[in-house]
PDB file of C-alpha atoms and ligand atoms in Angstrom:
ATOM      1  CA  UNK A   1    -135.523 -97.067  -3.386  1.00 79.00           C
ATOM      2  CA  UNK A   2    -136.920 -95.365   0.069  1.00 82.00           C
ATOM      3  CA  UNK A   3    -139.510 -92.656   0.409  1.00 85.00           C
ATOM      4  CA  UNK A   4    -137.564 -89.161  -0.447  1.00 88.00           C
ATOM      5  CA  UNK A   5    -138.311 -87.831   3.050  1.00 97.00           C
ATOM      6  CA  UNK A   6    -138.365 -90.023   5.881  1.00 97.00           C
ATOM      7  CA  UNK A   7    -138.700 -87.921   9.119  1.00 98.00           C
ATOM      8  CA  UNK A   8    -137.553 -89.477  12.564  1.00 98.00           C
ATOM      9  CA  UNK A   9    -139.678 -88.525  15.129  1.00 98.00           C
ATOM     10  CA  UNK A  10    -137.793 -88.492  18.382  1.00 98.00           C
ATOM     11  CA  UNK A  11    -137.641 -87.201  22.038  1.00 98.00           C
ATOM     12  CA  UNK A  12    -137.168 -88.005  25.536  1.00 96.00           C
ATOM     13  CA  UNK A  13    -139.461 -90.390  27.270  1.00 97.00           C
ATOM     14  CA  UNK A  14    -142.887 -88.828  27.167  1.00 97.00           C
ATOM     15  CA  UNK A  15    -141.782 -85.437  25.732  1.00 97.00           C
ATOM     16  CA  UNK A  16    -144.731 -85.674  23.629  1.00 96.00           C
ATOM     17  CA  UNK A  17    -143.534 -87.974  20.639  1.00 95.00           C
ATOM     18  CA  UNK A  18    -146.826 -89.856  20.678  1.00 94.00           C
ATOM     19  CA  UNK A  19    -148.946 -86.884  20.769  1.00 92.00           C
ATOM     20  CA  UNK A  20    -147.125 -85.242  17.721  1.00 96.00           C
ATOM     21  CA  UNK A  21    -147.300 -88.611  15.674  1.00 96.00           C
ATOM     22  CA  UNK A  22    -151.137 -88.621  16.275  1.00 95.00           C
ATOM     23  CA  UNK A  23    -151.112 -85.244  14.343  1.00 96.00           C
ATOM     24  CA  UNK A  24    -148.878 -86.331  11.545  1.00 97.00           C
ATOM     25  CA  UNK A  25    -150.998 -89.598  11.176  1.00 97.00           C
ATOM     26  CA  UNK A  26    -154.219 -87.477  11.139  1.00 96.00           C
ATOM     27  CA  UNK A  27    -152.678 -85.580   7.800  1.00 94.00           C
ATOM     28  CA  UNK A  28    -152.639 -88.627   6.734  1.00 96.00           C
ATOM     29  CA  UNK A  29    -148.904 -89.057   6.736  1.00 98.00           C
ATOM     30  CA  UNK A  30    -147.624 -93.159   7.363  1.00 98.00           C
ATOM     31  CA  UNK A  31    -146.460 -93.530  10.836  1.00 98.00           C
ATOM     32  CA  UNK A  32    -143.754 -96.011  11.915  1.00 98.00           C
ATOM     33  CA  UNK A  33    -143.743 -96.548  15.432  1.00 97.00           C
ATOM     34  CA  UNK A  34    -140.441 -98.572  17.288  1.00 98.00           C
ATOM     35  CA  UNK A  35    -142.527 -99.182  20.350  1.00 97.00           C
ATOM     36  CA  UNK A  36    -144.998-101.400  18.701  1.00 98.00           C
ATOM     37  CA  UNK A  37    -142.111-103.220  16.671  1.00 98.00           C
ATOM     38  CA  UNK A  38    -139.904-103.485  20.192  1.00 98.00           C
ATOM     39  CA  UNK A  39    -143.458-104.735  22.139  1.00 98.00           C
ATOM     40  CA  UNK A  40    -143.838-107.435  18.952  1.00 97.00           C
ATOM     41  CA  UNK A  41    -140.312-108.533  19.310  1.00 98.00           C
ATOM     42  CA  UNK A  42    -141.641-109.839  23.029  1.00 98.00           C
ATOM     43  CA  UNK A  43    -145.184-110.908  21.606  1.00 97.00           C
ATOM     44  CA  UNK A  44    -146.276-114.138  23.513  1.00 96.00           C
ATOM     45  CA  UNK A  45    -144.449-116.906  21.964  1.00 95.00           C
ATOM     46  CA  UNK A  46    -142.322-115.343  19.959  1.00 96.00           C
ATOM     47  CA  UNK A  47    -138.477-116.294  20.352  1.00 97.00           C
ATOM     48  CA  UNK A  48    -137.562-112.745  22.110  1.00 97.00           C
ATOM     49  CA  UNK A  49    -139.908-113.594  24.379  1.00 97.00           C
ATOM     50  CA  UNK A  50    -138.679-117.342  25.075  1.00 97.00           C
ATOM     51  CA  UNK A  51    -135.623-115.551  25.698  1.00 98.00           C
ATOM     52  CA  UNK A  52    -136.532-113.297  28.010  1.00 98.00           C
ATOM     53  CA  UNK A  53    -138.270-116.035  30.252  1.00 97.00           C
ATOM     54  CA  UNK A  54    -135.147-118.289  29.923  1.00 97.00           C
ATOM     55  CA  UNK A  55    -133.243-115.706  31.460  1.00 98.00           C
ATOM     56  CA  UNK A  56    -135.197-113.773  34.028  1.00 98.00           C
ATOM     57  CA  UNK A  57    -138.092-117.128  34.549  1.00 96.00           C
ATOM     58  CA  UNK A  58    -141.055-116.497  36.646  1.00 94.00           C
ATOM     59  CA  UNK A  59    -140.352-113.229  38.242  1.00 95.00           C
ATOM     60  CA  UNK A  60    -141.278-111.558  34.658  1.00 98.00           C
ATOM     61  CA  UNK A  61    -143.799-114.320  33.714  1.00 97.00           C
ATOM     62  CA  UNK A  62    -147.334-113.289  34.534  1.00 95.00           C
ATOM     63  CA  UNK A  63    -150.308-115.362  35.579  1.00 92.00           C
ATOM     64  CA  UNK A  64    -150.951-116.377  31.588  1.00 91.00           C
ATOM     65  CA  UNK A  65    -147.735-117.307  30.816  1.00 91.00           C
ATOM     66  CA  UNK A  66    -146.307-114.018  29.097  1.00 95.00           C
ATOM     67  CA  UNK A  67    -143.926-111.407  29.700  1.00 97.00           C
ATOM     68  CA  UNK A  68    -144.884-109.285  32.804  1.00 98.00           C
ATOM     69  CA  UNK A  69    -143.390-105.529  30.961  1.00 97.00           C
ATOM     70  CA  UNK A  70    -143.289-103.501  34.457  1.00 95.00           C
ATOM     71  CA  UNK A  71    -141.736-106.607  35.795  1.00 97.00           C
ATOM     72  CA  UNK A  72    -138.641-106.548  32.983  1.00 98.00           C
ATOM     73  CA  UNK A  73    -138.658-103.036  33.071  1.00 97.00           C
ATOM     74  CA  UNK A  74    -137.891-102.699  36.849  1.00 95.00           C
ATOM     75  CA  UNK A  75    -135.208-104.879  36.068  1.00 97.00           C
ATOM     76  CA  UNK A  76    -133.448-103.354  32.809  1.00 97.00           C
ATOM     77  CA  UNK A  77    -134.166 -99.852  34.021  1.00 96.00           C
ATOM     78  CA  UNK A  78    -132.086-100.403  37.368  1.00 95.00           C
ATOM     79  CA  UNK A  79    -129.069-102.086  35.639  1.00 97.00           C
ATOM     80  CA  UNK A  80    -127.654-100.856  32.369  1.00 97.00           C
ATOM     81  CA  UNK A  81    -125.912-104.669  31.995  1.00 98.00           C
ATOM     82  CA  UNK A  82    -128.861-106.202  31.616  1.00 98.00           C
ATOM     83  CA  UNK A  83    -130.523-103.135  30.029  1.00 98.00           C
ATOM     84  CA  UNK A  84    -128.402-103.668  27.161  1.00 98.00           C
ATOM     85  CA  UNK A  85    -128.718-107.386  27.140  1.00 98.00           C
ATOM     86  CA  UNK A  86    -132.421-106.743  26.070  1.00 98.00           C
ATOM     87  CA  UNK A  87    -131.512-104.037  23.600  1.00 98.00           C
ATOM     88  CA  UNK A  88    -129.379-106.768  21.629  1.00 98.00           C
ATOM     89  CA  UNK A  89    -131.890-108.625  21.957  1.00 98.00           C
ATOM     90  CA  UNK A  90    -134.954-106.525  20.426  1.00 98.00           C
ATOM     91  CA  UNK A  91    -132.778-103.636  18.285  1.00 97.00           C
ATOM     92  CA  UNK A  92    -132.065-105.712  15.290  1.00 96.00           C
ATOM     93  CA  UNK A  93    -135.658-106.778  15.356  1.00 96.00           C
ATOM     94  CA  UNK A  94    -136.812-103.580  15.367  1.00 97.00           C
ATOM     95  CA  UNK A  95    -133.935-102.257  12.612  1.00 96.00           C
ATOM     96  CA  UNK A  96    -135.176-104.822  10.818  1.00 96.00           C
ATOM     97  CA  UNK A  97    -139.066-104.213  10.905  1.00 97.00           C
ATOM     98  CA  UNK A  98    -138.016-100.383  10.100  1.00 97.00           C
ATOM     99  CA  UNK A  99    -136.083-101.761   6.955  1.00 95.00           C
ATOM    100  CA  UNK A 100    -139.122-103.753   5.687  1.00 96.00           C
ATOM    101  CA  UNK A 101    -141.794-101.392   6.232  1.00 97.00           C
ATOM    102  CA  UNK A 102    -139.902 -98.327   4.416  1.00 96.00           C
ATOM    103  CA  UNK A 103    -139.082-100.933   1.298  1.00 96.00           C
ATOM    104  CA  UNK A 104    -143.172-101.457   1.357  1.00 96.00           C
ATOM    105  CA  UNK A 105    -143.487 -97.799   1.681  1.00 97.00           C
ATOM    106  CA  UNK A 106    -141.155 -96.581  -0.942  1.00 95.00           C
ATOM    107  CA  UNK A 107    -143.245 -94.988  -3.172  1.00 96.00           C
ATOM    108  CA  UNK A 108    -144.530 -92.464  -0.592  1.00 96.00           C
ATOM    109  CA  UNK A 109    -143.310 -88.625  -0.438  1.00 96.00           C
ATOM    110  CA  UNK A 110    -142.986 -88.427   3.303  1.00 97.00           C
ATOM    111  CA  UNK A 111    -142.679 -91.365   5.929  1.00 98.00           C
ATOM    112  CA  UNK A 112    -142.628 -90.997   9.539  1.00 98.00           C
ATOM    113  CA  UNK A 113    -140.663 -92.918  12.322  1.00 98.00           C
ATOM    114  CA  UNK A 114    -141.486 -92.413  15.796  1.00 98.00           C
ATOM    115  CA  UNK A 115    -138.069 -93.478  17.497  1.00 98.00           C
ATOM    116  CA  UNK A 116    -137.585 -92.901  21.106  1.00 97.00           C
ATOM    117  CA  UNK A 117    -134.405 -93.614  21.036  1.00 97.00           C
ATOM    118  CA  UNK A 118    -133.349 -92.706  17.420  1.00 98.00           C
ATOM    119  CA  UNK A 119    -129.934 -91.374  18.229  1.00 98.00           C
ATOM    120  CA  UNK A 120    -129.086 -93.989  21.452  1.00 97.00           C
ATOM    121  CA  UNK A 121    -129.582 -96.677  18.787  1.00 95.00           C
ATOM    122  CA  UNK A 122    -128.247 -95.325  15.457  1.00 95.00           C
ATOM    123  CA  UNK A 123    -130.978 -95.391  13.564  1.00 95.00           C
ATOM    124  CA  UNK A 124    -130.844 -91.712  12.301  1.00 95.00           C
ATOM    125  CA  UNK A 125    -129.353 -93.449   9.210  1.00 95.00           C
ATOM    126  CA  UNK A 126    -132.816 -94.344   8.314  1.00 95.00           C
ATOM    127  CA  UNK A 127    -133.864 -90.588   8.447  1.00 97.00           C
ATOM    128  CA  UNK A 128    -133.486 -87.784   6.189  1.00 97.00           C
ATOM    129  CA  UNK A 129    -134.425 -85.231   8.659  1.00 98.00           C
ATOM    130  CA  UNK A 130    -134.457 -85.589  12.604  1.00 98.00           C
ATOM    131  CA  UNK A 131    -137.590 -84.107  14.591  1.00 98.00           C
ATOM    132  CA  UNK A 132    -136.799 -83.443  18.510  1.00 98.00           C
ATOM    133  CA  UNK A 133    -140.321 -83.308  20.409  1.00 98.00           C
ATOM    134  CA  UNK A 134    -138.571 -81.202  23.757  1.00 97.00           C
ATOM    135  CA  UNK A 135    -140.097 -79.945  26.817  1.00 97.00           C
ATOM    136  CA  UNK A 136    -137.823 -79.204  29.816  1.00 96.00           C
ATOM    137  CA  UNK A 137    -136.606 -82.207  31.828  1.00 94.00           C
ATOM    138  CA  UNK A 138    -139.325 -81.726  35.537  1.00 96.00           C
ATOM    139  CA  UNK A 139    -141.914 -81.402  32.664  1.00 97.00           C
ATOM    140  CA  UNK A 140    -140.955 -84.993  31.198  1.00 97.00           C
ATOM    141  CA  UNK A 141    -140.516 -86.294  34.661  1.00 98.00           C
ATOM    142  CA  UNK A 142    -144.167 -84.720  35.775  1.00 98.00           C
ATOM    143  CA  UNK A 143    -145.610 -86.189  32.744  1.00 97.00           C
ATOM    144  CA  UNK A 144    -144.244 -89.524  32.881  1.00 98.00           C
ATOM    145  CA  UNK A 145    -144.916 -90.015  36.266  1.00 98.00           C
ATOM    146  CA  UNK A 146    -148.634 -88.749  35.934  1.00 98.00           C
ATOM    147  CA  UNK A 147    -148.813 -91.261  32.733  1.00 96.00           C
ATOM    148  CA  UNK A 148    -147.205 -94.296  33.518  1.00 95.00           C
ATOM    149  CA  UNK A 149    -148.140 -93.983  37.462  1.00 96.00           C
ATOM    150  CA  UNK A 150    -144.558 -94.310  38.250  1.00 96.00           C
ATOM    151  CA  UNK A 151    -142.987 -93.173  41.493  1.00 97.00           C
ATOM    152  CA  UNK A 152    -140.166 -90.078  41.158  1.00 98.00           C
ATOM    153  CA  UNK A 153    -137.354 -92.990  41.382  1.00 97.00           C
ATOM    154  CA  UNK A 154    -138.543 -95.370  38.641  1.00 96.00           C
ATOM    155  CA  UNK A 155    -139.279 -92.358  36.311  1.00 97.00           C
ATOM    156  CA  UNK A 156    -135.773 -90.699  36.849  1.00 98.00           C
ATOM    157  CA  UNK A 157    -134.429 -94.236  36.216  1.00 96.00           C
ATOM    158  CA  UNK A 158    -135.801 -94.357  32.701  1.00 97.00           C
ATOM    159  CA  UNK A 159    -135.416 -90.719  31.920  1.00 97.00           C
ATOM    160  CA  UNK A 160    -131.725 -91.847  32.927  1.00 97.00           C
ATOM    161  CA  UNK A 161    -131.265 -94.688  30.181  1.00 97.00           C
ATOM    162  CA  UNK A 162    -131.638 -91.903  27.406  1.00 97.00           C
ATOM    163  CA  UNK A 163    -129.640 -89.246  26.160  1.00 98.00           C
ATOM    164  CA  UNK A 164    -130.768 -85.843  28.084  1.00 96.00           C
ATOM    165  CA  UNK A 165    -133.075 -83.859  25.749  1.00 97.00           C
ATOM    166  CA  UNK A 166    -130.238 -80.984  26.468  1.00 96.00           C
ATOM    167  CA  UNK A 167    -127.607 -83.257  23.940  1.00 97.00           C
ATOM    168  CA  UNK A 168    -130.238 -84.291  21.392  1.00 98.00           C
ATOM    169  CA  UNK A 169    -131.243 -80.385  20.890  1.00 97.00           C
ATOM    170  CA  UNK A 170    -127.771 -80.361  19.554  1.00 97.00           C
ATOM    171  CA  UNK A 171    -128.304 -83.149  17.067  1.00 98.00           C
ATOM    172  CA  UNK A 172    -131.898 -82.259  15.965  1.00 98.00           C
ATOM    173  CA  UNK A 173    -132.728 -80.774  12.812  1.00 98.00           C
ATOM    174  CA  UNK A 174    -136.070 -79.405  13.863  1.00 98.00           C
ATOM    175  CA  UNK A 175    -137.033 -78.839  17.510  1.00 97.00           C
ATOM    176  CA  UNK A 176    -140.699 -79.057  18.648  1.00 97.00           C
ATOM    177  CA  UNK A 177    -141.262 -77.318  21.621  1.00 95.00           C
ATOM    178  CA  UNK A 178    -143.838 -78.905  23.399  1.00 96.00           C
ATOM    179  CA  UNK A 179    -143.658 -77.042  27.032  1.00 96.00           C
ATOM    180  CA  UNK A 180    -146.765 -75.343  25.993  1.00 94.00           C
ATOM    181  CA  UNK A 181    -150.030 -76.759  25.799  1.00 92.00           C
ATOM    182  CA  UNK A 182    -150.900 -79.835  23.899  1.00 87.00           C
ATOM    183  CA  UNK A 183    -152.632 -77.691  20.767  1.00 87.00           C
ATOM    184  CA  UNK A 184    -150.259 -75.778  20.364  1.00 89.00           C
ATOM    185  CA  UNK A 185    -148.074 -78.368  18.592  1.00 91.00           C
ATOM    186  CA  UNK A 186    -150.362 -78.411  15.541  1.00 92.00           C
ATOM    187  CA  UNK A 187    -148.839 -75.066  13.965  1.00 91.00           C
ATOM    188  CA  UNK A 188    -145.047 -76.090  15.072  1.00 92.00           C
ATOM    189  CA  UNK A 189    -145.792 -79.704  13.003  1.00 95.00           C
ATOM    190  CA  UNK A 190    -147.636 -77.296   9.961  1.00 94.00           C
ATOM    191  CA  UNK A 191    -144.585 -75.597   9.839  1.00 94.00           C
ATOM    192  CA  UNK A 192    -142.035 -78.015  10.076  1.00 96.00           C
ATOM    193  CA  UNK A 193    -143.779 -80.403   7.692  1.00 96.00           C
ATOM    194  CA  UNK A 194    -143.378 -77.088   5.247  1.00 95.00           C
ATOM    195  CA  UNK A 195    -139.653 -76.783   5.597  1.00 91.00           C
TER     196      UNK A 195
HETATM  197  C1  COD B   1    -138.535-102.535  28.992  1.00 83.66           C
HETATM  198  C2  COD B   1    -139.231-102.790  28.685  1.00 83.66           C
HETATM  199  C3  COD B   1    -140.011-104.008  28.691  1.00 83.66           C
HETATM  200  C4  COD B   1    -140.528-102.258  29.150  1.00 83.66           C
HETATM  201  O1  COD B   1    -142.164-101.933  28.757  1.00 83.66           O
HETATM  202  P1  COD B   1    -143.119-100.885  28.913  1.00 83.66           P
HETATM  203  O2  COD B   1    -144.339-101.270  28.702  1.00 83.66           O
HETATM  204  O3  COD B   1    -143.083-100.275  30.751  1.00 83.66           O
HETATM  205  O4  COD B   1    -142.445 -99.528  28.309  1.00 83.66           O
HETATM  206  P2  COD B   1    -142.853 -99.467  26.278  1.00 83.66           P
HETATM  207  O5  COD B   1    -142.551-100.370  25.580  1.00 83.66           O
HETATM  208  O6  COD B   1    -144.237 -98.362  26.349  1.00 83.66           O
HETATM  209  O7  COD B   1    -141.413 -98.086  26.727  1.00 83.66           O
HETATM  210  C5  COD B   1    -142.103 -96.818  27.348  1.00 83.66           C
HETATM  211  C6  COD B   1    -140.799 -95.817  27.048  1.00 83.66           C
HETATM  212  O8  COD B   1    -139.972 -96.528  27.879  1.00 83.66           O
HETATM  213  C7  COD B   1    -138.522 -95.949  26.614  1.00 83.66           C
HETATM  214  N1  COD B   1    -137.721 -96.845  26.820  1.00 83.66           N
HETATM  215  C8  COD B   1    -138.286 -98.260  26.478  1.00 83.66           C
HETATM  216  N2  COD B   1    -136.578 -98.972  26.236  1.00 83.66           N
HETATM  217  C9  COD B   1    -135.876 -98.036  26.569  1.00 83.66           C
HETATM  218  C10 COD B   1    -134.668 -98.379  26.712  1.00 83.66           C
HETATM  219  N3  COD B   1    -133.975 -99.453  26.427  1.00 83.66           N
HETATM  220  N4  COD B   1    -133.636 -97.797  27.176  1.00 83.66           N
HETATM  221  C11 COD B   1    -134.389 -96.188  27.242  1.00 83.66           C
HETATM  222  N5  COD B   1    -135.300 -96.013  27.343  1.00 83.66           N
HETATM  223  C12 COD B   1    -136.330 -97.112  26.679  1.00 83.66           C
HETATM  224  C13 COD B   1    -139.118 -95.265  25.655  1.00 83.66           C
HETATM  225  O9  COD B   1    -138.978 -93.877  25.979  1.00 83.66           O
HETATM  226  C14 COD B   1    -140.507 -95.808  25.532  1.00 83.66           C
HETATM  227  O10 COD B   1    -141.481 -95.395  24.500  1.00 83.66           O
HETATM  228  C15 COD B   1    -139.938-102.373  27.117  1.00 83.66           C
HETATM  229  O11 COD B   1    -139.537-101.007  27.042  1.00 83.66           O
HETATM  230  C16 COD B   1    -139.011-102.900  26.237  1.00 83.66           C
HETATM  231  O12 COD B   1    -138.773-103.489  25.689  1.00 83.66           O
HETATM  232  N6  COD B   1    -137.502-101.861  25.973  1.00 83.66           N
HETATM  233  C17 COD B   1    -136.224-102.632  25.324  1.00 83.66           C
HETATM  234  C18 COD B   1    -136.363-102.535  23.618  1.00 83.66           C
HETATM  235  C19 COD B   1    -136.469-100.691  23.594  1.00 83.66           C
HETATM  236  O13 COD B   1    -134.809-100.456  23.586  1.00 83.66           O
HETATM  237  N7  COD B   1    -136.989-100.336  23.334  1.00 83.66           N
HETATM  238  C20 COD B   1    -137.182 -98.602  22.404  1.00 83.66           C
HETATM  239  C21 COD B   1    -137.598 -98.951  20.967  1.00 83.66           C
HETATM  240  S1  COD B   1    -136.493 -97.493  20.247  1.00 83.66           S
HETATM  241  N1  ATP B   2    -147.813 -80.114  25.953  1.00 83.66           N
HETATM  242  C1  ATP B   2    -148.146 -80.932  26.630  1.00 83.66           C
HETATM  243  N2  ATP B   2    -148.703 -80.299  27.905  1.00 83.66           N
HETATM  244  C2  ATP B   2    -148.961 -81.244  28.576  1.00 83.66           C
HETATM  245  N3  ATP B   2    -148.625 -82.462  28.752  1.00 83.66           N
HETATM  246  C3  ATP B   2    -148.730 -83.315  27.661  1.00 83.66           C
HETATM  247  C4  ATP B   2    -148.382 -82.538  26.682  1.00 83.66           C
HETATM  248  N4  ATP B   2    -147.785 -83.582  25.466  1.00 83.66           N
HETATM  249  C5  ATP B   2    -148.099 -84.381  25.975  1.00 83.66           C
HETATM  250  N5  ATP B   2    -148.606 -84.837  27.116  1.00 83.66           N
HETATM  251  C6  ATP B   2    -148.695 -85.705  27.964  1.00 83.66           C
HETATM  252  O1  ATP B   2    -147.578 -86.162  28.593  1.00 83.66           O
HETATM  253  C7  ATP B   2    -147.376 -87.796  28.816  1.00 83.66           C
HETATM  254  C8  ATP B   2    -146.532 -88.213  27.407  1.00 83.66           C
HETATM  255  O2  ATP B   2    -147.351 -88.003  26.366  1.00 83.66           O
HETATM  256  P1  ATP B   2    -146.452 -88.797  25.158  1.00 83.66           P
HETATM  257  O3  ATP B   2    -147.211 -90.106  25.913  1.00 83.66           O
HETATM  258  O4  ATP B   2    -146.857 -88.175  23.650  1.00 83.66           O
HETATM  259  O5  ATP B   2    -145.021 -89.019  25.142  1.00 83.66           O
HETATM  260  P2  ATP B   2    -144.022 -89.907  24.431  1.00 83.66           P
HETATM  261  O6  ATP B   2    -142.961 -89.214  24.042  1.00 83.66           O
HETATM  262  O7  ATP B   2    -144.621 -90.841  23.517  1.00 83.66           O
HETATM  263  O8  ATP B   2    -143.592 -91.016  25.423  1.00 83.66           O
HETATM  264  P3  ATP B   2    -142.639 -92.195  25.107  1.00 83.66           P
HETATM  265  O9  ATP B   2    -141.271 -92.000  25.359  1.00 83.66           O
HETATM  266  O10 ATP B   2    -142.946 -93.350  26.336  1.00 83.66           O
HETATM  267  O11 ATP B   2    -143.293 -93.183  23.989  1.00 83.66           O
HETATM  268  C9  ATP B   2    -148.725 -87.800  27.915  1.00 83.66           C
HETATM  269  O12 ATP B   2    -150.094 -88.449  29.120  1.00 83.66           O
HETATM  270  C10 ATP B   2    -149.606 -86.798  27.036  1.00 83.66           C
HETATM  271  O13 ATP B   2    -151.126 -86.604  27.535  1.00 83.66           O
END
């Protein structure tokens, strides 16, 4: 038994998922966020953090002994094999958390799953519909560089680690155009909710 309507909210990195997620949360909808579960999987003292520290050693250990996420990002976004190693460690934990939370929320009419890698990780099977937060690739690059203070090469490496938005546009049930002003999102979200 799961919620009748499970909205998979995806996009590309920095396309605006969190911004749309905040609008949906503000309407009182329960939000399940893959990035939060992926972060918990590597929390200080967790088995995931232990496996990462064992594999990469001091290079990804911050002074307090926990994972230096920026250093780990540099490794995995620069090497597909290492990114796949990290994903096979983290994704099963993320999937398990979604399953447990969806069971908890089975009585809810609508649940939102915010998942950057929804298609890449095959998580669309958890959803009754998929919404894509869309923008131009150049906007994605600029927003990512501005938000995370990344150089262009690092930003492009992160974007290259995901399927292009052009591919996801064909697969989504709803495409939310996030090329304009952020304020325009509210109307598009209301329309998509009432579909
Ligand atoms: C590499 C890590 C440590 C970098 O951490 P950092 O705090 O810098 O970034 P954060 O976790 O907030 O992710 C920011 C964005 O990066 C993108 N991203 C994260 N992981 C991946 C990945 N494996 N492949 C492609 N894009 C990714 C997503 O768009 C995400 O929203 C972290 O992203 C991570 O553990 N990634 C592997 C787990 C994963 O695949 N998470 C995505 C859940 S769907
Ligand atoms: N319509 C918009 N116009 C301009 N900037 C925007 C717009 N929407 C979002 N942004 C900005 O772009 C950046 C990325 O947005 P956001 O964090 O919501 O993306 P995201 O898809 O959640 O990213 P991630 O995949 O990393 O979780 C943020 O700094 C946000 O303020």
